[in-house]
Amino acid sequence: MVRIIAAAVAILTLGRQASAEAAGGFVDRCAYQGANLTDGHWLGIYCRNKDTQIFGYNYTWIDLDYCLGNSAGNLISYSKGNFSGSCNNCTIAHDDSTLAMSCVCLDTNKQYRKSTLDLNTTIHDSNGCAGCFDHFGNKTWEGP
Ligand SMILES: *[C@@H]1O[C@H](CO)[C@@H](O)[C@H](O)[C@H]1NC(C)=O
Ligand SMILES: *[C@@H]1O[C@H](CO)[C@@H](O)[C@H](O)[C@H]1NC(C)=O
Ligand SMILES: *[C@@H]1O[C@H](CO)[C@@H](O)[C@H](O)[C@H]1NC(C)=O
Ligand SMILES: *[C@@H]1O[C@H](CO)[C@@H](O)[C@H](O)[C@H]1NC(C)=O
Ligand SMILES: *[C@@H]1O[C@H](CO)[C@@H](O)[C@H](O)[C@H]1NC(C)=O
Ligand SMILES: *[C@@H]1O[C@H](CO)[C@@H](O)[C@H](O)[C@H]1NC(C)=O
């Protein structure tokens, strides 16, 4: 438990240092071409670290429930928005410079409607770790 708290404090400190990156912008620094969406809300992606000594990419699993919300049927960038409670059938698709997430989300009339959000508005790369707002995903060396 003590170790977990220490890790959380370290992450919060990192979050302050990385605050300039908190508003998205990961597409220049993460290999979005190899992104993986699992269980509808876990995004896996390779992101680049800044350390020139160990320069490389780390793979991150980030729970997009910490990053996205559903506002009246529209996917939005929202801290701890927990979109997956009311959005389904999500897919990701990239072109040369964006990674778009599409889902069907319940609107105010309890009807599903399709909504798409450019994840570059929300996800940032903090030294090899993908994050959103003050949340960071789990960094590992290799992806699936
Ligand atoms: C991604 O986001 C960053 C930061 O908001 C912005 O500077 C950049 O132009 C965006 N890139 C694309 C391709 O949208
Ligand atoms: C999001 O909502 C679902 C369904 O209501 C719940 O199971 C899950 O624990 C929530 N996740 C978060 C991160 O709040
Ligand atoms: C989700 O996809 C499944 C399989 O394609 C489909 O049967 C279902 O109707 C979709 N759900 C919504 C809410 O569109
Ligand atoms: C990743 O982090 C989440 C909390 O954000 C945790 O619930 C989950 O168990 C972690 N998964 C792995 C594989 O470490
Ligand atoms: C991240 O990548 C660096 C090399 O670029 C490696 O030294 C480090 O162990 C990786 N971190 C994790 C958690 O896998
Ligand atoms: C995405 O990741 C999951 C979980 O690790 C894996 O089972 C699946 O094969 C991956 N999908 C692709 C297309 O790489």
PDB file of C-alpha atoms and ligand atoms in Angstrom:
ATOM      1  CA  MET A   1       0.000   0.000   0.000  1.00  0.00           C
ATOM      2  CA  VAL A   2       2.829   2.376   0.900  1.00  0.00           C
ATOM      3  CA  ARG A   3       4.478   1.576  -2.437  1.00  0.00           C
ATOM      4  CA  ILE A   4       1.261   2.341  -4.295  1.00  0.00           C
ATOM      5  CA  ILE A   5       0.925   5.728  -2.577  1.00  0.00           C
ATOM      6  CA  ALA A   6       4.558   6.563  -3.319  1.00  0.00           C
ATOM      7  CA  ALA A   7       3.969   5.719  -6.970  1.00  0.00           C
ATOM      8  CA  ALA A   8       0.876   7.906  -7.042  1.00  0.00           C
ATOM      9  CA  VAL A   9       2.815  10.860  -5.627  1.00  0.00           C
ATOM     10  CA  ALA A  10       5.536  10.347  -8.224  1.00  0.00           C
ATOM     11  CA  ILE A  11       2.908  10.364 -10.969  1.00  0.00           C
ATOM     12  CA  LEU A  12       1.333  13.568  -9.633  1.00  0.00           C
ATOM     13  CA  THR A  13       4.738  15.249  -9.612  1.00  0.00           C
ATOM     14  CA  LEU A  14       5.334  14.125 -13.174  1.00  0.00           C
ATOM     15  CA  GLY A  15       1.897  15.479 -14.080  1.00  0.00           C
ATOM     16  CA  ARG A  16       2.857  18.967 -12.897  1.00  0.00           C
ATOM     17  CA  GLN A  17       6.121  18.895 -14.810  1.00  0.00           C
ATOM     18  CA  ALA A  18       4.317  17.715 -17.910  1.00  0.00           C
ATOM     19  CA  SER A  19       1.417  20.158 -17.631  1.00  0.00           C
ATOM     20  CA  ALA A  20       2.446  21.937 -20.834  1.00  0.00           C
ATOM     21  CA  GLU A  21       1.621  18.710 -22.654  1.00  0.00           C
ATOM     22  CA  ALA A  22      -1.665  18.085 -20.897  1.00  0.00           C
ATOM     23  CA  ALA A  23      -3.815  19.426 -23.718  1.00  0.00           C
ATOM     24  CA  GLY A  24      -3.323  16.661 -26.216  1.00  0.00           C
ATOM     25  CA  GLY A  25      -0.811  16.661 -29.027  1.00  0.00           C
ATOM     26  CA  PHE A  26       0.350  13.059 -28.901  1.00  0.00           C
ATOM     27  CA  VAL A  27       0.157  12.411 -32.622  1.00  0.00           C
ATOM     28  CA  ASP A  28       3.631  13.809 -33.265  1.00  0.00           C
ATOM     29  CA  ARG A  29       5.182  11.665 -30.549  1.00  0.00           C
ATOM     30  CA  CYS A  30       3.272   8.386 -30.471  1.00  0.00           C
ATOM     31  CA  ALA A  31       3.115   5.646 -33.083  1.00  0.00           C
ATOM     32  CA  TYR A  32      -0.623   5.929 -33.510  1.00  0.00           C
ATOM     33  CA  GLN A  33      -0.430   3.687 -36.592  1.00  0.00           C
ATOM     34  CA  GLY A  34      -0.015   0.719 -34.221  1.00  0.00           C
ATOM     35  CA  ALA A  35      -2.693   1.732 -31.761  1.00  0.00           C
ATOM     36  CA  ASN A  36      -4.859  -0.965 -30.203  1.00  0.00           C
ATOM     37  CA  LEU A  37      -8.318  -0.544 -28.677  1.00  0.00           C
ATOM     38  CA  THR A  38      -9.236  -3.399 -26.337  1.00  0.00           C
ATOM     39  CA  ASP A  39     -12.515  -3.922 -24.458  1.00  0.00           C
ATOM     40  CA  GLY A  40     -13.826  -0.702 -26.003  1.00  0.00           C
ATOM     41  CA  HIS A  41     -11.948   1.615 -23.657  1.00  0.00           C
ATOM     42  CA  TRP A  42      -8.309   0.527 -23.222  1.00  0.00           C
ATOM     43  CA  LEU A  43      -6.020   2.289 -25.685  1.00  0.00           C
ATOM     44  CA  GLY A  44      -2.624   0.711 -26.297  1.00  0.00           C
ATOM     45  CA  ILE A  45       0.022   2.783 -28.053  1.00  0.00           C
ATOM     46  CA  TYR A  46       3.758   3.287 -28.459  1.00  0.00           C
ATOM     47  CA  CYS A  47       5.008   6.694 -27.276  1.00  0.00           C
ATOM     48  CA  ARG A  48       8.486   8.170 -27.456  1.00  0.00           C
ATOM     49  CA  ASN A  49      10.590   9.105 -24.444  1.00  0.00           C
ATOM     50  CA  LYS A  50      12.788  12.192 -24.351  1.00  0.00           C
ATOM     51  CA  ASP A  51      15.928  10.680 -22.889  1.00  0.00           C
ATOM     52  CA  THR A  52      18.483  10.651 -25.680  1.00  0.00           C
ATOM     53  CA  GLN A  53      20.575   8.127 -23.708  1.00  0.00           C
ATOM     54  CA  ILE A  54      17.784   5.543 -23.800  1.00  0.00           C
ATOM     55  CA  PHE A  55      15.795   7.032 -26.638  1.00  0.00           C
ATOM     56  CA  GLY A  56      13.022   4.706 -27.627  1.00  0.00           C
ATOM     57  CA  TYR A  57       9.357   3.966 -27.488  1.00  0.00           C
ATOM     58  CA  ASN A  58       7.404   2.568 -24.577  1.00  0.00           C
ATOM     59  CA  TYR A  59       4.014   0.964 -24.883  1.00  0.00           C
ATOM     60  CA  THR A  60       1.208   2.384 -22.751  1.00  0.00           C
ATOM     61  CA  TRP A  61      -2.175   1.005 -21.840  1.00  0.00           C
ATOM     62  CA  ILE A  62      -4.477   3.836 -20.879  1.00  0.00           C
ATOM     63  CA  ASP A  63      -8.089   3.541 -19.713  1.00  0.00           C
ATOM     64  CA  LEU A  64      -9.961   6.070 -21.840  1.00  0.00           C
ATOM     65  CA  ASP A  65     -12.681   6.241 -19.172  1.00  0.00           C
ATOM     66  CA  TYR A  66     -10.277   8.670 -17.502  1.00  0.00           C
ATOM     67  CA  CYS A  67     -10.142  10.792 -20.670  1.00  0.00           C
ATOM     68  CA  LEU A  68     -13.501  10.838 -22.447  1.00  0.00           C
ATOM     69  CA  GLY A  69     -17.103  11.527 -21.542  1.00  0.00           C
ATOM     70  CA  ASN A  70     -20.478  11.348 -23.245  1.00  0.00           C
ATOM     71  CA  SER A  71     -22.285  14.673 -23.484  1.00  0.00           C
ATOM     72  CA  ALA A  72     -25.780  14.189 -24.929  1.00  0.00           C
ATOM     73  CA  GLY A  73     -24.550  11.602 -27.398  1.00  0.00           C
ATOM     74  CA  ASN A  74     -21.277  13.336 -28.248  1.00  0.00           C
ATOM     75  CA  LEU A  75     -17.897  11.945 -27.320  1.00  0.00           C
ATOM     76  CA  ILE A  76     -15.997  14.714 -25.556  1.00  0.00           C
ATOM     77  CA  SER A  77     -12.639  15.205 -23.919  1.00  0.00           C
ATOM     78  CA  TYR A  78     -13.451  15.061 -20.187  1.00  0.00           C
ATOM     79  CA  SER A  79     -11.419  14.102 -17.151  1.00  0.00           C
ATOM     80  CA  LYS A  80     -12.790  10.872 -15.615  1.00  0.00           C
ATOM     81  CA  GLY A  81     -15.749  11.175 -17.999  1.00  0.00           C
ATOM     82  CA  ASN A  82     -16.371   7.416 -17.985  1.00  0.00           C
ATOM     83  CA  PHE A  83     -17.767   7.377 -21.514  1.00  0.00           C
ATOM     84  CA  SER A  84     -17.886   3.585 -21.743  1.00  0.00           C
ATOM     85  CA  GLY A  85     -20.858   3.458 -19.393  1.00  0.00           C
ATOM     86  CA  SER A  86     -23.029   4.970 -22.154  1.00  0.00           C
ATOM     87  CA  CYS A  87     -21.084   4.447 -25.404  1.00  0.00           C
ATOM     88  CA  ASN A  88     -20.593   1.198 -27.326  1.00  0.00           C
ATOM     89  CA  ASN A  89     -19.040  -0.286 -30.438  1.00  0.00           C
ATOM     90  CA  CYS A  90     -16.006   1.961 -30.338  1.00  0.00           C
ATOM     91  CA  THR A  91     -13.359   1.792 -33.030  1.00  0.00           C
ATOM     92  CA  ILE A  92     -10.192   3.728 -33.763  1.00  0.00           C
ATOM     93  CA  ALA A  93      -8.958   4.723 -37.190  1.00  0.00           C
ATOM     94  CA  HIS A  94      -5.943   6.741 -38.229  1.00  0.00           C
ATOM     95  CA  ASP A  95      -4.951   8.702 -41.263  1.00  0.00           C
ATOM     96  CA  ASP A  96      -1.538  10.320 -41.752  1.00  0.00           C
ATOM     97  CA  SER A  97      -1.820  12.683 -38.806  1.00  0.00           C
ATOM     98  CA  THR A  98      -4.839  11.913 -36.642  1.00  0.00           C
ATOM     99  CA  LEU A  99      -6.233   9.084 -34.566  1.00  0.00           C
ATOM    100  CA  ALA A 100     -10.015   9.228 -34.539  1.00  0.00           C
ATOM    101  CA  MET A 101     -12.167   7.362 -32.052  1.00  0.00           C
ATOM    102  CA  SER A 102     -15.739   6.565 -33.087  1.00  0.00           C
ATOM    103  CA  CYS A 103     -18.491   5.128 -30.915  1.00  0.00           C
ATOM    104  CA  VAL A 104     -22.256   5.028 -30.695  1.00  0.00           C
ATOM    105  CA  CYS A 105     -23.327   6.973 -27.602  1.00  0.00           C
ATOM    106  CA  LEU A 106     -26.675   7.359 -25.866  1.00  0.00           C
ATOM    107  CA  ASP A 107     -28.175  10.814 -26.321  1.00  0.00           C
ATOM    108  CA  THR A 108     -30.725  12.568 -24.104  1.00  0.00           C
ATOM    109  CA  ASN A 109     -33.564  10.637 -25.798  1.00  0.00           C
ATOM    110  CA  LYS A 110     -31.822   7.352 -24.945  1.00  0.00           C
ATOM    111  CA  GLN A 111     -31.084   6.792 -28.620  1.00  0.00           C
ATOM    112  CA  TYR A 112     -27.665   5.701 -29.831  1.00  0.00           C
ATOM    113  CA  ARG A 113     -25.957   8.050 -32.215  1.00  0.00           C
ATOM    114  CA  LYS A 114     -22.558   7.882 -33.830  1.00  0.00           C
ATOM    115  CA  SER A 115     -19.901  10.248 -32.547  1.00  0.00           C
ATOM    116  CA  THR A 116     -16.236  10.725 -33.428  1.00  0.00           C
ATOM    117  CA  LEU A 117     -13.440  12.503 -31.556  1.00  0.00           C
ATOM    118  CA  ASP A 118      -9.851  13.199 -32.609  1.00  0.00           C
ATOM    119  CA  LEU A 119      -7.819  11.732 -29.748  1.00  0.00           C
ATOM    120  CA  ASN A 120      -5.047  14.244 -30.447  1.00  0.00           C
ATOM    121  CA  THR A 121      -7.229  16.767 -28.624  1.00  0.00           C
ATOM    122  CA  THR A 122      -6.983  14.712 -25.443  1.00  0.00           C
ATOM    123  CA  ILE A 123      -4.081  12.291 -25.227  1.00  0.00           C
ATOM    124  CA  HIS A 124      -0.563  13.524 -24.526  1.00  0.00           C
ATOM    125  CA  ASP A 125       2.818  11.839 -24.392  1.00  0.00           C
ATOM    126  CA  SER A 126       4.742  12.342 -21.196  1.00  0.00           C
ATOM    127  CA  ASN A 127       8.204  10.939 -21.773  1.00  0.00           C
ATOM    128  CA  GLY A 128       7.089   7.685 -23.326  1.00  0.00           C
ATOM    129  CA  CYS A 129       3.844   7.347 -21.380  1.00  0.00           C
ATOM    130  CA  ALA A 130       0.462   8.208 -22.883  1.00  0.00           C
ATOM    131  CA  GLY A 131      -1.803  10.191 -20.584  1.00  0.00           C
ATOM    132  CA  CYS A 132      -4.764  12.541 -20.452  1.00  0.00           C
ATOM    133  CA  PHE A 133      -5.423  15.372 -18.010  1.00  0.00           C
ATOM    134  CA  ASP A 134      -3.580  14.304 -14.825  1.00  0.00           C
ATOM    135  CA  HIS A 135      -3.976  10.583 -15.495  1.00  0.00           C
ATOM    136  CA  PHE A 136      -1.224   8.370 -16.893  1.00  0.00           C
ATOM    137  CA  GLY A 137      -1.514   4.964 -18.460  1.00  0.00           C
ATOM    138  CA  ASN A 138       0.514   1.911 -17.554  1.00  0.00           C
ATOM    139  CA  LYS A 139       3.873   1.937 -19.233  1.00  0.00           C
ATOM    140  CA  THR A 140       5.444  -1.295 -20.411  1.00  0.00           C
ATOM    141  CA  TRP A 141       8.244  -2.027 -22.813  1.00  0.00           C
ATOM    142  CA  GLU A 142       6.428  -4.164 -25.394  1.00  0.00           C
ATOM    143  CA  GLY A 143       2.953  -3.960 -26.839  1.00  0.00           C
ATOM    144  CA  PRO A 144       0.832  -6.979 -27.884  1.00  0.00           C
TER     145      PRO A 144
HETATM  146  C1  LIG B   1      -2.063  17.705 -32.204  1.00  0.00           C
HETATM  147  O1  LIG B   1      -2.181  18.509 -31.043  1.00  0.00           O
HETATM  148  C2  LIG B   1      -1.130  19.453 -30.882  1.00  0.00           C
HETATM  149  C3  LIG B   1      -1.323  20.146 -29.531  1.00  0.00           C
HETATM  150  O2  LIG B   1      -2.648  20.522 -29.330  1.00  0.00           O
HETATM  151  C4  LIG B   1      -1.154  20.439 -32.040  1.00  0.00           C
HETATM  152  O3  LIG B   1      -0.095  21.359 -31.905  1.00  0.00           O
HETATM  153  C5  LIG B   1      -0.996  19.660 -33.333  1.00  0.00           C
HETATM  154  O4  LIG B   1      -1.126  20.547 -34.424  1.00  0.00           O
HETATM  155  C6  LIG B   1      -2.051  18.569 -33.437  1.00  0.00           C
HETATM  156  N1  LIG B   1      -1.785  17.779 -34.615  1.00  0.00           N
HETATM  157  C7  LIG B   1      -2.749  17.412 -35.452  1.00  0.00           C
HETATM  158  C8  LIG B   1      -2.297  16.637 -36.648  1.00  0.00           C
HETATM  159  O5  LIG B   1      -3.928  17.670 -35.267  1.00  0.00           O
HETATM  160  C1  LIG B   2     -17.564   3.675 -15.388  1.00  0.00           C
HETATM  161  O1  LIG B   2     -18.900   3.251 -15.381  1.00  0.00           O
HETATM  162  C2  LIG B   2     -19.022   1.832 -15.391  1.00  0.00           C
HETATM  163  C3  LIG B   2     -20.478   1.506 -15.570  1.00  0.00           C
HETATM  164  O2  LIG B   2     -21.293   2.364 -14.836  1.00  0.00           O
HETATM  165  C4  LIG B   2     -18.425   1.291 -14.096  1.00  0.00           C
HETATM  166  O3  LIG B   2     -18.503  -0.109 -14.106  1.00  0.00           O
HETATM  167  C5  LIG B   2     -16.957   1.683 -14.016  1.00  0.00           C
HETATM  168  O4  LIG B   2     -16.403   1.308 -12.795  1.00  0.00           O
HETATM  169  C6  LIG B   2     -16.794   3.207 -14.171  1.00  0.00           C
HETATM  170  N1  LIG B   2     -15.368   3.498 -14.319  1.00  0.00           N
HETATM  171  C7  LIG B   2     -14.799   4.584 -13.791  1.00  0.00           C
HETATM  172  C8  LIG B   2     -13.331   4.777 -14.098  1.00  0.00           C
HETATM  173  O5  LIG B   2     -15.396   5.401 -13.115  1.00  0.00           O
HETATM  174  C1  LIG B   3     -22.995  -2.701 -31.945  1.00  0.00           C
HETATM  175  O1  LIG B   3     -22.495  -3.611 -32.915  1.00  0.00           O
HETATM  176  C2  LIG B   3     -23.221  -4.823 -32.957  1.00  0.00           C
HETATM  177  C3  LIG B   3     -22.491  -5.773 -33.895  1.00  0.00           C
HETATM  178  O2  LIG B   3     -22.183  -5.140 -35.106  1.00  0.00           O
HETATM  179  C4  LIG B   3     -24.636  -4.528 -33.412  1.00  0.00           C
HETATM  180  O3  LIG B   3     -25.397  -5.722 -33.438  1.00  0.00           O
HETATM  181  C5  LIG B   3     -25.274  -3.551 -32.423  1.00  0.00           C
HETATM  182  O4  LIG B   3     -26.556  -3.178 -32.881  1.00  0.00           O
HETATM  183  C6  LIG B   3     -24.423  -2.304 -32.277  1.00  0.00           C
HETATM  184  N1  LIG B   3     -24.957  -1.492 -31.191  1.00  0.00           N
HETATM  185  C7  LIG B   3     -25.383  -0.255 -31.396  1.00  0.00           C
HETATM  186  C8  LIG B   3     -25.941   0.444 -30.193  1.00  0.00           C
HETATM  187  O5  LIG B   3     -25.311   0.292 -32.482  1.00  0.00           O
HETATM  188  C1  LIG B   4      -3.287  -0.231 -15.280  1.00  0.00           C
HETATM  189  O1  LIG B   4      -3.716   0.833 -14.461  1.00  0.00           O
HETATM  190  C2  LIG B   4      -5.048   0.724 -14.008  1.00  0.00           C
HETATM  191  C3  LIG B   4      -5.376   1.992 -13.239  1.00  0.00           C
HETATM  192  O2  LIG B   4      -5.326   3.051 -14.104  1.00  0.00           O
HETATM  193  C4  LIG B   4      -5.213  -0.529 -13.182  1.00  0.00           C
HETATM  194  O3  LIG B   4      -6.546  -0.645 -12.767  1.00  0.00           O
HETATM  195  C5  LIG B   4      -4.830  -1.728 -14.043  1.00  0.00           C
HETATM  196  O4  LIG B   4      -4.911  -2.901 -13.294  1.00  0.00           O
HETATM  197  C6  LIG B   4      -3.435  -1.585 -14.608  1.00  0.00           C
HETATM  198  N1  LIG B   4      -3.176  -2.670 -15.527  1.00  0.00           N
HETATM  199  C7  LIG B   4      -1.992  -3.230 -15.655  1.00  0.00           C
HETATM  200  C8  LIG B   4      -1.887  -4.326 -16.686  1.00  0.00           C
HETATM  201  O5  LIG B   4      -1.023  -2.896 -15.007  1.00  0.00           O
HETATM  202  C1  LIG B   5      10.871   2.516 -21.605  1.00  0.00           C
HETATM  203  O1  LIG B   5      11.824   2.501 -22.669  1.00  0.00           O
HETATM  204  C2  LIG B   5      13.164   2.591 -22.244  1.00  0.00           C
HETATM  205  C3  LIG B   5      14.037   2.573 -23.492  1.00  0.00           C
HETATM  206  O2  LIG B   5      13.633   3.541 -24.355  1.00  0.00           O
HETATM  207  C4  LIG B   5      13.510   1.413 -21.346  1.00  0.00           C
HETATM  208  O3  LIG B   5      14.817   1.586 -20.859  1.00  0.00           O
HETATM  209  C5  LIG B   5      12.531   1.381 -20.182  1.00  0.00           C
HETATM  210  O4  LIG B   5      12.793   0.206 -19.418  1.00  0.00           O
HETATM  211  C6  LIG B   5      11.110   1.340 -20.676  1.00  0.00           C
HETATM  212  N1  LIG B   5      10.181   1.405 -19.539  1.00  0.00           N
HETATM  213  C7  LIG B   5       9.337   0.416 -19.244  1.00  0.00           C
HETATM  214  C8  LIG B   5       8.461   0.630 -18.055  1.00  0.00           C
HETATM  215  O5  LIG B   5       9.251  -0.597 -19.911  1.00  0.00           O
HETATM  216  C1  LIG B   6      -4.833  -5.710 -29.068  1.00  0.00           C
HETATM  217  O1  LIG B   6      -4.434  -6.053 -27.763  1.00  0.00           O
HETATM  218  C2  LIG B   6      -5.079  -7.224 -27.279  1.00  0.00           C
HETATM  219  C3  LIG B   6      -4.727  -7.366 -25.803  1.00  0.00           C
HETATM  220  O2  LIG B   6      -3.337  -7.460 -25.620  1.00  0.00           O
HETATM  221  C4  LIG B   6      -4.639  -8.411 -28.125  1.00  0.00           C
HETATM  222  O3  LIG B   6      -5.275  -9.586 -27.668  1.00  0.00           O
HETATM  223  C5  LIG B   6      -5.020  -8.153 -29.572  1.00  0.00           C
HETATM  224  O4  LIG B   6      -4.520  -9.180 -30.386  1.00  0.00           O
HETATM  225  C6  LIG B   6      -4.470  -6.816 -30.053  1.00  0.00           C
HETATM  226  N1  LIG B   6      -5.027  -6.526 -31.359  1.00  0.00           N
HETATM  227  C7  LIG B   6      -4.269  -6.170 -32.375  1.00  0.00           C
HETATM  228  C8  LIG B   6      -4.983  -5.876 -33.649  1.00  0.00           C
HETATM  229  O5  LIG B   6      -3.062  -6.062 -32.286  1.00  0.00           O
END
